[in-house]
Amino acid sequence: MKTVNEDALQKNYITAAYGIRSWLLTRDHKRIALLYLISITLFFFVGGFFAVLMRLELMTPQGDLVSAETYNRLFTMHGIAMIFFFLVPSIPAVLGNFLLPMMLGARDLAFPRLNLLSWYLYMVGGAYTLYAMVTGGIDTGWTFYTPYSTGYSTTNVVPVVVGIFILGFSSILTGLNFIVTTHKMRAPGLTWFRLPLFVWSQYATSVIILLATPVLAITLALLGVERIFQVGIFDPALGGDPILFQHMFWFYSHPAVYIMVLPSMGVVSELVTCFARRRIFGYKFMAAAVMAIAVLGFLVWGHHMFVSGQSVYAGMAFSALSFFVAIPSAVKVFNWTATLHKGRIEFRTPVLYAFGFIGLFTIGGLTGLFLATLAVNVHLTDTYFVVAHFHYIMVGGAVMGYLGGIHYWWPKMTGRMYHEGWAKFSALILFVGFNLTFFPQFILGYLGMPRRYYIYPEEFQVLNVLSTAGASILGLGYIIPMIYLLWSLRKPRTAGPNPWNATGLEWLTPSPPPTHNFDKTPIVTEGPYAYEEKSANGE
Amino acid sequence: MWDFPLLPEAASSTAAEVDALFWLLIGVAAFFGGIITAGLVYFNIRYRKNSKASRAGAVSEHLPLELLWSIVPLVISAGIFGWGAKLYFDMHVPPEHAREVYVVAKQWMWKIQHPQGNREINELHVPVGVPIKLVMTSQDVIHSFFVPAFRVKQDVLPGRYTTTWFEATKPGEYHLFCAEYCGTSHASMKGRVVVMKQEEFERWLAGSRLAEPMTASGDQLFRQFGCVTCHSQTSQERGPSLHGLFGSTVRLADGSTVTADERYIRESILNPGGALVAGYKPLMPTYAQQMSQEQLFQIIEYIKSLGGPQIAGERKNP
Amino acid sequence: MANSSSRLAHQFDDLLQQQEASNLGMWAFLATEVLFFGGMFAAYAVYRSLYYEAFVAGSQHMDVLLGAVNTAVLLLSSLTVALGVHAVQRGDNATLTRYLLMTIALGSVFLVIKGFEYSHKYAEGLIPGIRFTLEGPNHVELYFILYFVMTGFHALHMMVGIGIMTAMIIMTRRGRFSPEYYNPIEVSGLYWHFVDIVWIFLYPFFYLIRVHP
């Protein structure tokens, strides 16, 4: 293979230009992806730090480590940092930015300048929010329920809301860019039903971002107006309706769950096919399922409000629709499993993450059925059962998928391979640590421990200690990859263009790719995941 | 240390059915989780890279299979939905003869009034085997009334009334939590529900009564605020009589009709122009700034004591 | 043609692809805007159905005539934008500049009239949270909150629109546009029309409630 040496000599997107200006003013989607990678990793550890303090406090039933005021800030800021500044941008802004144009055979996204602007908006919103957190913090919960947030909290509500408002436009610009790029910049022969499922998932995610984020923006704007001018939009004491706020908030925030998890589903489809050397089972069902989730996801927001006082009949409608949205998710899980049938499965690091995703997402999804069931929801909502459920979806699902994707495309992004042994070890650690942290919380929730409590009755202590113990293992599982991934940057760029022998246009480029991705626009003649054909050719 | 519960106590009439539904869901989850796990493990072993298992006849499309695992979960979901919805409905509609208790939540305590005049803070005493209907409101932010042992939870909102009900089945003491985050001391906004045998409860009622019954306080407030000048049985030019009002159907000035429940009475006192009774002028001022939530409940209890729609047939309908 | 190809960004294969991409981009952005205003219209719908009396009472304080004039001004500005696009298609950049200037002028007239209305409201004490002295039915304040938030966000969009049109004039004078390449004018026009359409909803919703008692 002579190509490796030639690649090393050729200028790639990292060596194309040097100096801080060349990064801060770049319009290259791959460089912007790296800028995002660094920024969201920062926020991940900020949010993780808050989580560690919370878990430590919860080791005992009394409030001995932090005060109520501090604890309330911790869970609020943990939620805000993790959801808005890590999970929502994670896969789209890093992996999507890097890979979408390459998977489509394009030289860049449709609007590179908007792409850079989106990163700057992220940074401005993030810096503003961090500033608000450092100078007093915020204690409303990430849900900002009125009238507490507008009339009673004495913390930095307005600055944080402004920060998230700005951040919203960053999301919107990314989504807009992806939609236009997918529609207009596919390589010749790359028809819709030849797109990799990763692209489908990014597309579906972008649709949600485009249609849901503006509603969050206006909701937060109204909240800001109410708080600044003390006029009643949502505060009943001034003539408003707090339930309306919940409707508007969840109209964004339920679809936001799918913004976080759909991209991971796309990643898992890539990983499972590559390491099973199989075409995906039921490609069209998989693509349709992603779009179905995106659409149905807009119709179920009321299931967060079964005990809020909304009408019984509204509750029934939202419950029924919530069961509907479970079906396409179930189809996806079955199809991933079926893809393994008669494959040639190779246990490399990325696919371990993918299996972790499937297992944890299945538990998260199935416990979602509990919460969609009206009478059971009454008991479980606002308890630790809910906390466990959404962490199984968002951490067990979204973060596992994200890390799987990072491990899969790391050689493409950097040209280097990481230490496989450490990587497998940390995938295992993560899986064990995660379950130990969050499984006890299902039981705690069923027992009736409410969320957002910094002190609790003594009979809940054992399970809380277990959970904290798990969190310490989980934390280790996040630090180890940081170390060996950074360490790999010291090695020479020897990964080669296609270390996994995978299909997909992104693997036709050198690793790392040149700024313009492709010397010649590729022409596509077959569907994705043609692994059986590859094997037949002896590759 | 290892003596800790894994299942919550079940101490209300609906708890058993909620638990049954919960265990059905556990069964469904175990079934599907089991299939997926078994599939993952089996395929991973049998079709690992170097195994000699035959790969002949591998397929990537199979419509009947896809339909099977779309439709089977759908059917199961529909069944679970139906049961959950029916039970939810039952949990929302209190039995006719339920004993009423009034709850006012505020940062960070539960204030409870019994119609007999007993008042409690962060404690609720109830008799066993009697349905209890709670009429609740908040003085400030949103709270949520949560008794895990009863499987009962209902948000408590400022500016409106919400209701829930339960029937305790076992004497004992149970946790009462605030389940909706409500500010600094949210975690301390908890108390206990004390379920007593009927005769013990009657003794408690008689022994701890510090105030007169709510109807009496309400009657007094009715005169103190001057309601009686317009809303008495004798002078009906300015305002309708309230005898036989509670539970009856009222026709409003804009032609619509409304059932006179707690919410309607509350709205009429705080925002009289909003729900004007047909045939009357909007003369009544608002009492929003003058009455506490507890006083409102007392007046409502008094108006209830004036009788329901049974005797409404005797008064002339406007 | 060298002029046109220098307009082609490196990521696109040809001008047609670039044009289609930016059109689709603007439509996608407008979808976002629809949902942004949609959130406010949803709040409006909920409160209007709950407190209809208050909304009727509030609308009595609106100057229907000024609102009507502003509606006409905006409709006219949409016409001038459309004529501008027509002009650039013919390669008549001088006419294009004229129409863009007229658009900016009409947009400014709208904002000035809006400013007068706001200051009247201030004088009458009808601005919630700042100066509100109206004694009316309960919840009449809500009507005014929504009025100021919704027309305020609309006015903000008008200002952005005027900024965009100014940029278009500068680009026109630098000779950036030709019958082959006038895409920025087209998408700016789309944005301008959208902002007009929002007003077409705002006007009856706030000014004309009392016509249907």
mmCIF file of C-alpha atoms in Angstrom, chain A residues 412-533:
data_model
loop_
_atom_site.group_PDB
_atom_site.id
_atom_site.type_symbol
_atom_site.label_atom_id
_atom_site.label_comp_id
_atom_site.label_asym_id
_atom_site.label_seq_id
_atom_site.Cartn_x
_atom_site.Cartn_y
_atom_site.Cartn_z
ATOM 1 C CA LYS A 412 -10.452 9.352 9.662
ATOM 2 C CA MET A 413 -10.379 12.583 11.637
ATOM 3 C CA THR A 414 -6.799 12.350 12.886
ATOM 4 C CA GLY A 415 -5.096 9.709 10.781
ATOM 5 C CA ARG A 416 -4.180 7.815 13.951
ATOM 6 C CA MET A 417 -5.297 4.626 15.670
ATOM 7 C CA TYR A 418 -5.760 4.566 19.429
ATOM 8 C CA HIS A 419 -4.749 1.748 21.753
ATOM 9 C CA GLU A 420 -7.383 -0.916 21.142
ATOM 10 C CA GLY A 421 -6.904 -2.717 24.457
ATOM 11 C CA TRP A 422 -7.516 0.376 26.550
ATOM 12 C CA ALA A 423 -10.444 1.312 24.359
ATOM 13 C CA LYS A 424 -12.178 -2.043 24.833
ATOM 14 C CA PHE A 425 -11.484 -1.898 28.546
ATOM 15 C CA SER A 426 -13.054 1.531 28.858
ATOM 16 C CA ALA A 427 -16.113 0.499 26.827
ATOM 17 C CA LEU A 428 -16.630 -2.314 29.328
ATOM 18 C CA ILE A 429 -16.074 -0.009 32.299
ATOM 19 C CA LEU A 430 -18.628 2.427 30.899
ATOM 20 C CA PHE A 431 -21.251 -0.263 30.441
ATOM 21 C CA VAL A 432 -20.817 -1.643 33.957
ATOM 22 C CA GLY A 433 -20.516 1.766 35.598
ATOM 23 C CA PHE A 434 -23.530 3.093 33.776
ATOM 24 C CA ASN A 435 -25.807 0.254 34.821
ATOM 25 C CA LEU A 436 -24.619 0.362 38.404
ATOM 26 C CA THR A 437 -25.304 4.098 38.513
ATOM 27 C CA PHE A 438 -28.716 4.182 36.968
ATOM 28 C CA PHE A 439 -30.370 0.807 37.474
ATOM 29 C CA PRO A 440 -30.811 1.325 41.233
ATOM 30 C CA GLN A 441 -32.569 4.568 40.385
ATOM 31 C CA PHE A 442 -35.423 2.665 38.708
ATOM 32 C CA ILE A 443 -36.059 0.923 42.031
ATOM 33 C CA LEU A 444 -35.699 4.179 43.958
ATOM 34 C CA GLY A 445 -38.283 5.731 41.703
ATOM 35 C CA TYR A 446 -40.749 2.923 42.094
ATOM 36 C CA LEU A 447 -40.263 3.170 45.845
ATOM 37 C CA GLY A 448 -41.279 6.800 45.512
ATOM 38 C CA MET A 449 -38.104 8.852 45.909
ATOM 39 C CA PRO A 450 -38.838 12.196 44.232
ATOM 40 C CA ARG A 451 -36.237 13.759 41.981
ATOM 41 C CA ARG A 452 -34.445 16.992 42.860
ATOM 42 C CA TYR A 453 -34.204 16.040 46.554
ATOM 43 C CA TYR A 454 -30.882 16.638 48.269
ATOM 44 C CA ILE A 455 -32.043 14.973 51.473
ATOM 45 C CA TYR A 456 -34.177 11.871 51.569
ATOM 46 C CA PRO A 457 -35.692 9.320 53.968
ATOM 47 C CA GLU A 458 -33.179 6.831 55.312
ATOM 48 C CA GLU A 459 -34.627 3.728 53.707
ATOM 49 C CA PHE A 460 -33.411 5.010 50.324
ATOM 50 C CA GLN A 461 -29.756 5.161 51.342
ATOM 51 C CA VAL A 462 -28.450 1.759 50.211
ATOM 52 C CA LEU A 463 -29.615 2.212 46.652
ATOM 53 C CA ASN A 464 -28.223 5.732 46.572
ATOM 54 C CA VAL A 465 -24.839 4.526 47.743
ATOM 55 C CA LEU A 466 -24.850 1.895 45.009
ATOM 56 C CA SER A 467 -25.657 4.561 42.480
ATOM 57 C CA THR A 468 -22.845 6.799 43.675
ATOM 58 C CA ALA A 469 -20.422 3.882 43.561
ATOM 59 C CA GLY A 470 -21.482 3.238 39.981
ATOM 60 C CA ALA A 471 -20.986 6.899 39.133
ATOM 61 C CA SER A 472 -17.368 6.738 40.228
ATOM 62 C CA ILE A 473 -16.785 3.828 37.832
ATOM 63 C CA LEU A 474 -18.704 5.667 35.117
ATOM 64 C CA GLY A 475 -16.562 8.757 35.613
ATOM 65 C CA LEU A 476 -13.444 6.647 35.135
ATOM 66 C CA GLY A 477 -14.965 5.292 31.937
ATOM 67 C CA TYR A 478 -15.136 8.825 30.565
ATOM 68 C CA ILE A 479 -11.650 9.861 31.610
ATOM 69 C CA ILE A 480 -9.780 6.850 30.154
ATOM 70 C CA PRO A 481 -10.853 7.555 26.521
ATOM 71 C CA MET A 482 -9.780 11.187 26.945
ATOM 72 C CA ILE A 483 -6.305 9.965 27.825
ATOM 73 C CA TYR A 484 -5.716 7.312 25.177
ATOM 74 C CA LEU A 485 -7.338 9.361 22.423
ATOM 75 C CA LEU A 486 -5.128 12.343 23.189
ATOM 76 C CA TRP A 487 -2.158 9.988 23.529
ATOM 77 C CA SER A 488 -2.789 8.628 20.051
ATOM 78 C CA LEU A 489 -2.101 12.082 18.629
ATOM 79 C CA ARG A 490 1.577 11.553 19.442
ATOM 80 C CA LYS A 491 1.797 8.638 17.042
ATOM 81 C CA PRO A 492 2.510 8.966 13.309
ATOM 82 C CA ARG A 493 -0.408 9.157 10.900
ATOM 83 C CA THR A 494 -0.474 5.534 9.848
ATOM 84 C CA ALA A 495 -4.151 4.669 10.085
ATOM 85 C CA GLY A 496 -4.585 4.617 6.318
ATOM 86 C CA PRO A 497 -7.644 5.728 4.390
ATOM 87 C CA ASN A 498 -9.863 2.825 5.405
ATOM 88 C CA PRO A 499 -8.677 0.985 8.525
ATOM 89 C CA TRP A 500 -11.996 -0.810 9.074
ATOM 90 C CA ASN A 501 -12.330 -1.799 5.430
ATOM 91 C CA ALA A 502 -15.691 -0.067 5.483
ATOM 92 C CA THR A 503 -18.036 1.058 2.743
ATOM 93 C CA GLY A 504 -19.121 4.676 2.483
ATOM 94 C CA LEU A 505 -17.726 7.597 0.533
ATOM 95 C CA GLU A 506 -15.892 9.068 3.514
ATOM 96 C CA TRP A 507 -13.498 6.093 3.454
ATOM 97 C CA LEU A 508 -12.444 6.847 -0.141
ATOM 98 C CA THR A 509 -10.538 9.897 1.072
ATOM 99 C CA PRO A 510 -7.111 9.844 2.688
ATOM 100 C CA SER A 511 -6.936 10.033 6.496
ATOM 101 C CA PRO A 512 -6.972 12.852 7.422
ATOM 102 C CA PRO A 513 -8.764 14.085 4.299
ATOM 103 C CA PRO A 514 -7.581 17.051 2.277
ATOM 104 C CA THR A 515 -9.480 20.327 2.641
ATOM 105 C CA HIS A 516 -11.549 19.741 -0.481
ATOM 106 C CA ASN A 517 -12.269 16.090 0.540
ATOM 107 C CA PHE A 518 -12.340 14.582 -2.937
ATOM 108 C CA ASP A 519 -9.958 15.193 -5.807
ATOM 109 C CA LYS A 520 -12.686 14.045 -8.125
ATOM 110 C CA THR A 521 -16.392 13.935 -7.286
ATOM 111 C CA PRO A 522 -17.196 10.259 -6.685
ATOM 112 C CA ILE A 523 -19.911 8.559 -8.706
ATOM 113 C CA VAL A 524 -22.172 6.215 -6.789
ATOM 114 C CA THR A 525 -23.448 3.052 -8.418
ATOM 115 C CA GLU A 526 -24.750 0.967 -5.523
ATOM 116 C CA GLY A 527 -26.638 1.157 -2.240
ATOM 117 C CA PRO A 528 -24.913 1.544 1.116
ATOM 118 C CA TYR A 529 -23.347 -1.256 3.158
ATOM 119 C CA ALA A 530 -22.312 -3.509 0.275
ATOM 120 C CA TYR A 531 -20.206 -5.588 2.671
ATOM 121 C CA GLU A 532 -21.176 -8.965 1.246
ATOM 122 C CA GLU A 533 -19.943 -7.863 -2.181
#
